Amino acid sequence: MVPGDPDSRARKTAEELKKRGNDCFHKNKVGAAIDLYTEAFTLCPTWCVPLVNRALCNKKLENWDKVVADCETVIRMDATNLKAHFFLGLAHLSKNRPADAVANLNQALKLARKTESSIKEEVWRALARAKYESHSSEASMRAVRRADLLRRLKDLLREDVGRRLKGKDAGLPDIIDNTEALEADNSLLDEIFRSDELRYQGDDIPNWCTCQLTLDCFYEPVCTPSGISYEQNALLEHLSKVGEFDPVTRDPLRKKDLRKNIGLRNAVECYLNDNPWAFYHAM
Amino acid sequence: MDLSRVQKEIKEISLDKASGISVRVMGNDLTRLQGTINGPKDTVYEGGVFVVDIEIKGVYPFEPPKMRFKTKIYHPNVSSQNGAICLDILKDQWSPALTIKTALLSLQALLCSPEPNDPQDAVVAKLFLGDHPLFERTARHWTRTYATPGQETEGLTQLLEMGFTREQAQEALDGAAGDLNAAIAALLG
């Protein structure tokens, strides 16, 4: 019998240790929980659950390097481990590595959606934050480069005019023509650079992207028979707390009438990816 | 509570300068707000600025915000004593698709078209239906007296000059729907 086999003795003992570890964790004895998980993993190194739980403990203690190490080990053993991808993403996010965080959280979201996991919304919010932070650092770098490029281009244009006038015996009309052309070029350049700047910083997201109940970006929109979509959790809360009616049309509405609006969800994600500044509203 | 929604709502109201309503945060959490409504044009409330106390409960937006007029107002659907409001959307007709802004706008609309048949203040409603001119005079007087910032009515100034206390003078004027002579008569017994 191999040690990882659920029927082996080592595995049985490891499961017992893990259970005690969970109890400690719930009693907020995180250090003791870590020791128990470590013992369990040593005993049965092919079973990754204790390692995932140890990562959760270290996440709580904000020992991010340890979270990274454990999660990477788990992912090598089981590439479809949702929590390992999620915790690893959070660790990257905390260590200011948003691009790495995006990769892991994307993976986690895919897994969470496939299994309809209860943490899928949490994963989505973390992914939105990672994408926003990754965009922010890119945007500020780009702003610096953009300003520098604009300055250099304008210098070159001015030098170019100087060269053209120098070659010949320039009269006053020549000078005026060239100065006017230079001004026109400069303002066109400003306009072009401005539009790039706007692409990197927006303010308001379009209404169709947001739920009328949360005023936030859609994450899991559901559609009612009246054709209006709402964020699933908020609408369910409305149905149970306020009443069984469509919040806008006030038509009678039951939970069984709701349908997922996957098209809208995809459109919102597409919009966010094209306008990464808007991830701010999805965090 | 959905704090981010309340925050977004406040931002949205502050960006809208045209609607004649505003809102500000009282204290350091978002549970107490104060809204203002400009009295609608061509009504007895024109020129007045009405302050509304707003309380946001923990379950908002799945329960309506609690609103009451802080500024005294003479209106069939508002208590002249404590400012309590009778408006369906603030009670059983609330929907989370409504917002603080739409609620304030509904209050503004209520100032335009009172509903005396579903009154909050029976006395005011009775006057509204029974002696409409007197209702209008009284409501205008209240607007001038209580809802016009930094302005003392001429009548009050005169009564104060005559040596009556502010309290006496105000009470007499209110009792006479702002009519100075009637107030003087009442004060002199």
Coordinates of C-alpha atoms in Angstrom, one line a residue:
Chain A
M1 CA 0.0 0.0 0.0
V2 CA 1.4 3.5 -0.9
P3 CA 1.3 6.2 1.7
G4 CA -1.1 8.4 -0.2
D5 CA -3.7 5.7 -0.5
P6 CA -6.8 6.8 1.5
D7 CA -6.9 3.4 3.1
S8 CA -3.3 3.4 4.2
R9 CA -2.5 3.8 7.9
A10 CA -0.2 6.8 7.3
R11 CA -3.1 8.5 5.5
K12 CA -5.5 7.7 8.3
T13 CA -3.2 9.2 10.9
A14 CA -2.6 12.2 8.7
E15 CA -6.3 12.8 8.4
E16 CA -6.6 12.7 12.1
L17 CA -3.8 15.3 12.5
K18 CA -5.4 17.5 9.9
K19 CA -8.7 17.4 11.7
R20 CA -7.0 18.5 14.9
G21 CA -5.3 21.2 12.9
N22 CA -8.6 22.4 11.7
D23 CA -10.0 22.5 15.2
C24 CA -7.0 24.6 16.3
F25 CA -7.4 26.9 13.4
H26 CA -11.0 27.5 14.2
K27 CA -10.0 28.3 17.8
N28 CA -7.6 30.8 16.4
K29 CA -4.5 28.8 17.5
V30 CA -2.8 29.3 14.2
G31 CA 0.7 28.2 15.3
A32 CA -0.5 24.9 16.7
A33 CA -2.6 24.3 13.6
I34 CA 0.6 24.9 11.4
D35 CA 2.5 22.3 13.5
L36 CA -0.3 19.7 13.1
Y37 CA -0.6 20.3 9.3
T38 CA 3.2 20.0 9.0
E39 CA 3.1 16.7 10.9
A40 CA 0.3 15.4 8.7
F41 CA 2.1 16.4 5.5
T42 CA 5.4 14.8 6.6
L43 CA 3.5 11.6 7.3
C44 CA 1.7 11.5 4.0
P45 CA 3.6 13.8 1.5
T46 CA 1.3 12.8 -1.4
W47 CA -1.8 14.2 0.1
C48 CA -1.9 18.0 -0.4
V49 CA -4.9 19.1 1.8
P50 CA -2.7 19.7 4.9
L51 CA -0.4 21.8 2.8
V52 CA -3.3 23.9 1.5
N53 CA -4.5 24.4 5.0
R54 CA -1.0 25.4 6.2
A55 CA -1.0 28.0 3.4
L56 CA -4.3 29.3 4.7
C57 CA -2.7 29.7 8.2
N58 CA 0.3 31.5 6.8
K59 CA -2.0 33.7 4.8
K60 CA -3.7 34.6 8.0
L61 CA -0.3 35.4 9.6
E62 CA 0.7 37.2 6.4
N63 CA 3.8 35.0 6.0
W64 CA 3.5 35.4 2.3
D65 CA 6.7 33.7 1.3
K66 CA 5.6 30.6 3.1
V67 CA 2.2 30.8 1.4
V68 CA 4.0 30.9 -2.0
A69 CA 6.2 27.9 -1.2
D70 CA 3.3 25.7 0.0
C71 CA 0.9 26.7 -2.8
E72 CA 3.6 26.1 -5.5
T73 CA 4.2 22.6 -4.0
V74 CA 0.5 21.9 -4.1
I75 CA 0.1 23.1 -7.7
R76 CA 2.9 20.8 -8.8
M77 CA 1.0 18.0 -7.2
D78 CA -2.4 19.0 -8.4
A79 CA -2.6 21.8 -11.1
T80 CA -6.4 22.1 -10.6
N81 CA -6.3 23.0 -6.9
L82 CA -8.5 26.0 -6.6
K83 CA -7.4 27.2 -3.2
A84 CA -3.7 26.9 -4.0
H85 CA -4.1 29.1 -7.0
F86 CA -6.3 31.5 -5.0
F87 CA -3.9 31.8 -2.0
L88 CA -0.9 32.0 -4.3
G89 CA -2.6 34.9 -6.2
L90 CA -3.3 36.7 -3.0
A91 CA 0.3 36.3 -1.9
H92 CA 1.6 37.7 -5.2
L93 CA -0.8 40.6 -4.8
S94 CA 0.4 41.3 -1.3
K95 CA 4.0 41.1 -2.4
N96 CA 3.3 43.7 -5.1
R97 CA 3.5 41.3 -8.0
P98 CA 0.1 42.0 -9.7
A99 CA 1.0 40.4 -13.0
D100 CA 1.8 37.0 -11.3
A101 CA -1.3 37.5 -9.2
V102 CA -3.5 37.9 -12.4
A103 CA -2.2 34.6 -13.8
N104 CA -3.0 32.6 -10.7
L105 CA -6.3 34.3 -10.0
N106 CA -7.4 33.8 -13.6
Q107 CA -6.7 30.1 -13.1
A108 CA -8.6 30.1 -9.8
L109 CA -11.6 31.9 -11.2
K110 CA -11.8 29.4 -14.0
L111 CA -11.7 26.5 -11.5
A112 CA -14.2 28.2 -9.1
R113 CA -16.7 28.8 -11.9
K114 CA -16.4 25.2 -13.1
T115 CA -17.1 23.8 -9.7
E116 CA -19.6 26.6 -8.7
S117 CA -17.4 27.1 -5.6
S118 CA -18.7 29.3 -2.8
I119 CA -15.6 31.5 -3.0
K120 CA -15.9 32.4 -6.7
E121 CA -17.0 35.9 -6.0
E122 CA -14.1 36.4 -3.6
V123 CA -11.8 35.1 -6.3
W124 CA -13.3 37.5 -8.8
R125 CA -12.9 40.6 -6.5
A126 CA -9.2 39.6 -5.9
L127 CA -8.7 39.2 -9.6
A128 CA -10.2 42.6 -10.3
R129 CA -7.9 44.1 -7.7
A130 CA -4.9 42.4 -9.3
K131 CA -5.8 43.6 -12.7
Y132 CA -6.4 47.1 -11.5
E133 CA -3.1 47.2 -9.7
S134 CA -1.3 45.7 -12.6
H135 CA -2.9 48.4 -14.8
S136 CA -2.0 51.2 -12.4
S137 CA 1.7 50.4 -12.4
E138 CA 1.6 50.1 -16.2
A139 CA -0.3 53.3 -16.5
S140 CA 2.0 55.3 -14.4
M141 CA 5.1 54.0 -16.3
R142 CA 3.4 54.8 -19.6
A143 CA 2.5 58.3 -18.4
V144 CA 6.2 59.0 -17.7
R145 CA 7.3 57.6 -21.1
R146 CA 4.4 59.4 -22.9
A147 CA 5.4 62.7 -21.5
D148 CA 9.0 62.1 -22.3
L149 CA 8.2 61.1 -25.9
L150 CA 6.0 64.1 -26.5
R151 CA 8.7 66.4 -25.3
R152 CA 11.3 64.8 -27.5
L153 CA 9.1 64.9 -30.5
K154 CA 8.3 68.6 -30.0
D155 CA 12.1 69.3 -29.7
L156 CA 12.7 67.5 -32.9
L157 CA 10.0 69.4 -34.8
R158 CA 11.4 72.7 -33.6
E159 CA 14.9 71.7 -34.6
D160 CA 13.6 70.6 -38.0
V161 CA 12.1 74.0 -38.6
G162 CA 15.3 75.7 -37.6
R163 CA 17.3 73.6 -40.1
R164 CA 14.9 74.3 -42.9
L165 CA 15.1 78.1 -42.3
K166 CA 18.8 78.0 -41.9
G167 CA 19.6 76.6 -45.4
K168 CA 18.2 79.5 -47.3
D169 CA 18.0 83.2 -46.9
A170 CA 14.6 83.1 -45.1
G171 CA 12.3 86.1 -45.4
L172 CA 9.7 87.0 -42.9
P173 CA 6.8 85.2 -44.8
D174 CA 8.9 82.0 -44.7
I175 CA 9.4 82.3 -41.0
I176 CA 5.7 83.0 -40.4
D177 CA 4.6 80.0 -42.5
N178 CA 7.0 77.6 -40.7
T179 CA 6.0 78.9 -37.3
E180 CA 2.3 78.4 -38.1
A181 CA 2.9 74.9 -39.4
L182 CA 4.9 74.0 -36.3
E183 CA 2.1 75.2 -34.0
A184 CA -0.4 73.1 -36.0
D185 CA 1.8 70.1 -35.7
N186 CA 2.3 70.6 -32.0
S187 CA -1.5 70.8 -31.3
L188 CA -2.1 67.7 -33.4
L189 CA 0.5 65.9 -31.4
D190 CA -1.1 67.0 -28.1
E191 CA -4.4 65.7 -29.3
I192 CA -3.1 62.3 -30.3
F193 CA -1.2 62.0 -27.0
R194 CA -4.3 63.1 -25.1
S195 CA -6.4 60.3 -26.5
D196 CA -3.8 57.7 -25.4
E197 CA -3.9 59.2 -22.0
L198 CA -7.7 59.0 -21.8
R199 CA -7.5 55.3 -22.8
Y200 CA -5.5 54.7 -19.6
Q201 CA -7.6 56.6 -17.2
G202 CA -11.4 56.7 -17.2
D203 CA -13.9 57.8 -14.6
D204 CA -17.3 56.5 -15.1
I205 CA -18.3 53.1 -16.3
P206 CA -21.3 52.8 -18.6
N207 CA -24.6 52.0 -16.9
W208 CA -25.1 48.7 -18.7
C209 CA -22.1 47.3 -16.9
T210 CA -23.6 48.0 -13.4
C211 CA -26.3 46.5 -11.4
Q212 CA -29.1 48.8 -10.3
L213 CA -29.1 47.3 -6.8
T214 CA -25.4 47.2 -6.0
L215 CA -24.4 50.1 -8.3
D216 CA -21.3 48.0 -8.9
C217 CA -20.0 46.2 -11.9
F218 CA -21.8 43.0 -12.8
Y219 CA -20.1 39.9 -11.7
E220 CA -22.8 37.2 -12.0
P221 CA -25.8 38.9 -13.6
V222 CA -29.2 37.1 -13.7
C223 CA -32.0 38.1 -16.0
T224 CA -35.7 38.4 -15.0
P225 CA -38.7 37.8 -17.3
S226 CA -38.9 41.6 -17.8
G227 CA -35.5 41.5 -19.5
I228 CA -33.7 43.5 -16.8
S229 CA -30.5 42.0 -15.3
Y230 CA -29.4 42.2 -11.7
E231 CA -26.5 41.0 -9.7
Q232 CA -27.5 37.5 -8.5
N233 CA -26.7 37.8 -4.8
A234 CA -28.3 41.2 -4.4
L235 CA -31.5 40.1 -6.3
L236 CA -31.8 37.0 -4.1
E237 CA -31.4 39.1 -1.0
H238 CA -34.1 41.4 -2.4
L239 CA -36.5 38.5 -3.0
S240 CA -36.1 37.2 0.5
K241 CA -36.0 40.5 2.4
V242 CA -38.1 43.0 0.4
G243 CA -40.5 40.9 -1.6
E244 CA -41.1 38.6 -4.6
F245 CA -41.2 41.3 -7.3
D246 CA -38.9 42.7 -9.9
P247 CA -37.3 45.7 -8.3
V248 CA -37.8 48.0 -11.3
T249 CA -41.0 46.8 -13.0
R250 CA -42.6 45.5 -9.8
D251 CA -43.9 42.5 -11.7
P252 CA -44.2 39.4 -9.6
L253 CA -40.9 37.5 -9.6
R254 CA -39.8 34.1 -8.2
K255 CA -36.4 32.7 -7.8
K256 CA -37.2 30.0 -10.4
D257 CA -37.9 32.7 -13.0
L258 CA -34.2 33.9 -13.0
R259 CA -31.7 32.9 -15.7
K260 CA -28.0 33.5 -15.7
N261 CA -27.1 36.2 -18.2
I262 CA -23.8 34.8 -19.5
G263 CA -23.8 37.1 -22.5
L264 CA -23.9 40.2 -20.3
R265 CA -21.2 38.7 -18.0
N266 CA -18.9 38.2 -20.9
A267 CA -19.6 41.7 -22.3
V268 CA -18.8 43.3 -18.9
E269 CA -15.6 41.3 -18.7
C270 CA -14.7 42.3 -22.2
Y271 CA -15.3 45.9 -21.4
L272 CA -13.2 45.7 -18.2
N273 CA -10.3 44.1 -20.1
D274 CA -10.4 46.9 -22.7
N275 CA -10.7 49.6 -20.0
P276 CA -8.6 48.2 -17.1
W277 CA -9.0 51.4 -15.1
A278 CA -12.6 50.3 -14.6
F279 CA -11.5 47.2 -12.6
Y280 CA -11.5 49.7 -9.8
H281 CA -15.3 49.4 -9.8
A282 CA -15.2 45.6 -9.6
M283 CA -12.8 45.3 -6.7
Chain B
M1 CA -24.5 47.4 5.1
D2 CA -23.6 48.1 1.5
L3 CA -21.4 51.1 2.2
S4 CA -20.0 51.2 -1.2
R5 CA -23.5 51.7 -2.6
V6 CA -24.2 54.6 -0.2
Q7 CA -20.9 56.2 -1.1
K8 CA -21.6 55.9 -4.8
E9 CA -25.0 57.4 -4.3
I10 CA -23.6 60.4 -2.4
K11 CA -21.1 61.0 -5.2
E12 CA -23.8 60.8 -7.8
I13 CA -26.0 63.3 -6.0
S14 CA -23.1 65.7 -5.6
L15 CA -22.4 65.6 -9.3
D16 CA -26.0 66.5 -10.2
K17 CA -26.3 70.3 -9.7
A18 CA -29.6 70.7 -11.7
S19 CA -32.1 68.7 -9.6
G20 CA -32.4 71.0 -6.6
I21 CA -31.4 68.4 -4.1
S22 CA -28.3 67.8 -2.1
V23 CA -27.0 65.5 0.6
R24 CA -24.2 65.6 3.1
V25 CA -22.8 63.1 5.6
M26 CA -23.4 63.8 9.3
G27 CA -20.7 62.4 11.6
N28 CA -18.1 59.9 10.6
D29 CA -20.1 56.9 9.3
L30 CA -22.6 56.7 6.5
T31 CA -25.6 56.0 8.6
R32 CA -26.7 59.5 9.1
L33 CA -27.1 61.9 6.2
Q34 CA -28.8 65.2 5.8
G35 CA -30.5 66.0 2.5
T36 CA -31.9 69.3 1.3
I37 CA -34.7 69.9 -1.1
N38 CA -35.4 73.2 -2.8
G39 CA -39.0 74.1 -2.7
P40 CA -40.5 73.6 -6.2
K41 CA -41.3 76.7 -8.3
D42 CA -44.9 77.9 -8.5
T43 CA -45.8 76.1 -5.2
V44 CA -46.3 77.5 -1.8
Y45 CA -42.9 76.1 -0.9
E46 CA -41.0 78.1 -3.6
G47 CA -37.9 79.8 -2.2
G48 CA -37.7 77.5 0.7
V49 CA -34.8 75.1 1.4
F50 CA -36.1 72.1 3.3
V51 CA -33.7 69.9 5.4
V52 CA -34.5 66.2 5.6
D53 CA -32.9 63.9 8.2
I54 CA -31.9 60.6 6.6
E55 CA -31.1 57.5 8.5
I56 CA -29.6 54.5 6.6
K57 CA -30.2 51.3 8.4
G58 CA -27.9 48.2 8.3
V59 CA -30.0 46.3 5.7
Y60 CA -30.1 49.2 3.2
P61 CA -30.9 49.0 0.3
F62 CA -33.2 46.1 1.3
E63 CA -35.1 48.4 3.6
P64 CA -36.0 52.1 2.8
P65 CA -33.9 54.9 4.2
K66 CA -35.7 56.6 7.1
M67 CA -36.5 60.2 6.2
R68 CA -38.2 63.0 8.1
F69 CA -38.4 66.7 7.6
K70 CA -36.1 68.6 10.0
T71 CA -37.4 71.9 8.7
K72 CA -40.9 72.7 9.7
I73 CA -43.2 72.4 6.7
Y74 CA -47.0 72.9 6.3
H75 CA -48.1 70.0 4.1
P76 CA -50.9 67.4 4.3
N77 CA -48.5 64.5 4.0
V78 CA -46.0 65.7 6.6
S79 CA -46.5 66.0 10.3
S80 CA -46.4 69.6 11.3
Q81 CA -45.2 68.5 14.7
N82 CA -42.3 66.1 14.0
G83 CA -41.7 66.1 10.3
A84 CA -42.8 62.5 9.8
I85 CA -43.5 61.8 6.2
C86 CA -46.4 59.8 4.6
L87 CA -45.0 58.5 1.3
D88 CA -45.6 55.0 0.0
I89 CA -42.1 54.5 -1.4
L90 CA -40.6 55.2 2.0
K91 CA -42.8 52.5 3.4
D92 CA -44.3 49.4 1.8
Q93 CA -43.7 50.5 -1.8
W94 CA -39.9 50.7 -1.4
S95 CA -37.7 48.9 -3.9
P96 CA -34.0 48.5 -3.8
A97 CA -33.9 49.9 -7.3
L98 CA -34.8 53.2 -5.8
T99 CA -32.0 55.4 -4.3
I100 CA -31.6 58.2 -1.8
K101 CA -31.7 60.5 -4.7
T102 CA -34.9 59.2 -6.2
A103 CA -36.5 59.3 -2.7
L104 CA -35.5 62.9 -2.3
L105 CA -36.9 63.7 -5.8
S106 CA -40.1 61.9 -4.8
L107 CA -40.4 64.2 -1.7
Q108 CA -39.9 67.2 -4.0
A109 CA -42.7 65.8 -6.2
L110 CA -44.8 65.4 -3.1
L111 CA -44.4 69.1 -2.4
C112 CA -45.7 69.8 -5.9
S113 CA -48.7 67.6 -5.5
P114 CA -49.9 66.9 -2.0
E115 CA -52.3 64.0 -1.4
P116 CA -54.8 65.2 1.2
N117 CA -56.8 62.0 1.0
D118 CA -53.9 60.0 2.4
P119 CA -52.8 62.5 5.1
Q120 CA -50.0 62.4 7.7
D121 CA -51.3 65.6 9.4
A122 CA -55.1 65.5 9.5
V123 CA -55.4 69.1 10.6
V124 CA -53.4 70.4 7.7
A125 CA -55.2 68.0 5.3
K126 CA -58.6 69.3 6.5
L127 CA -57.6 72.9 5.9
F128 CA -56.2 72.0 2.5
L129 CA -59.6 70.6 1.5
G130 CA -61.8 72.9 3.5
D131 CA -60.2 76.4 3.2
H132 CA -57.5 76.2 0.5
P133 CA -56.7 79.9 0.4
L134 CA -55.9 79.8 4.2
F135 CA -53.9 76.7 3.7
E136 CA -51.8 78.4 1.0
R137 CA -51.3 81.5 3.2
T138 CA -50.2 79.4 6.1
A139 CA -47.9 77.2 4.0
R140 CA -46.3 80.2 2.5
H141 CA -45.8 81.8 5.8
W142 CA -44.1 78.6 7.2
T143 CA -41.9 78.5 4.1
R144 CA -40.8 82.1 4.7
T145 CA -40.4 81.6 8.4
Y146 CA -38.8 78.2 8.7
A147 CA -37.3 77.3 5.4
T148 CA -35.8 80.6 4.2
P149 CA -32.2 80.7 5.4
G150 CA -31.1 83.8 7.2
Q151 CA -34.2 85.7 6.6
E152 CA -36.6 87.1 9.2
T153 CA -40.0 88.0 8.1
E154 CA -41.0 91.6 8.2
G155 CA -43.9 90.8 10.6
L156 CA -41.6 89.1 13.0
T157 CA -39.2 92.0 13.0
Q158 CA -42.0 94.4 13.7
L159 CA -43.4 92.3 16.6
L160 CA -39.9 92.1 18.1
E161 CA -39.6 95.8 17.9
M162 CA -43.0 96.1 19.6
G163 CA -41.3 94.3 22.6
F164 CA -42.8 90.8 22.3
T165 CA -40.5 87.9 22.8
R166 CA -39.4 85.9 19.8
E167 CA -41.4 82.9 21.0
Q168 CA -44.6 84.9 21.6
A169 CA -44.3 86.6 18.3
Q170 CA -43.6 83.5 16.3
E171 CA -46.5 81.6 17.9
A172 CA -48.9 84.5 17.2
L173 CA -47.8 84.8 13.6
D174 CA -48.1 81.1 13.0
G175 CA -51.5 81.1 14.6
A176 CA -52.6 83.9 12.2
A177 CA -51.0 82.3 9.1
G178 CA -48.5 85.1 8.9
D179 CA -51.1 87.9 9.0
L180 CA -49.4 90.7 11.1
N181 CA -52.6 92.5 12.1
A182 CA -54.3 89.3 13.3
A183 CA -51.2 88.4 15.2
I184 CA -51.1 91.7 16.9
A185 CA -54.8 91.3 17.8
A186 CA -54.1 87.9 19.2
L187 CA -51.1 89.1 21.2
L188 CA -52.9 92.1 22.7
G189 CA -55.8 89.8 23.5

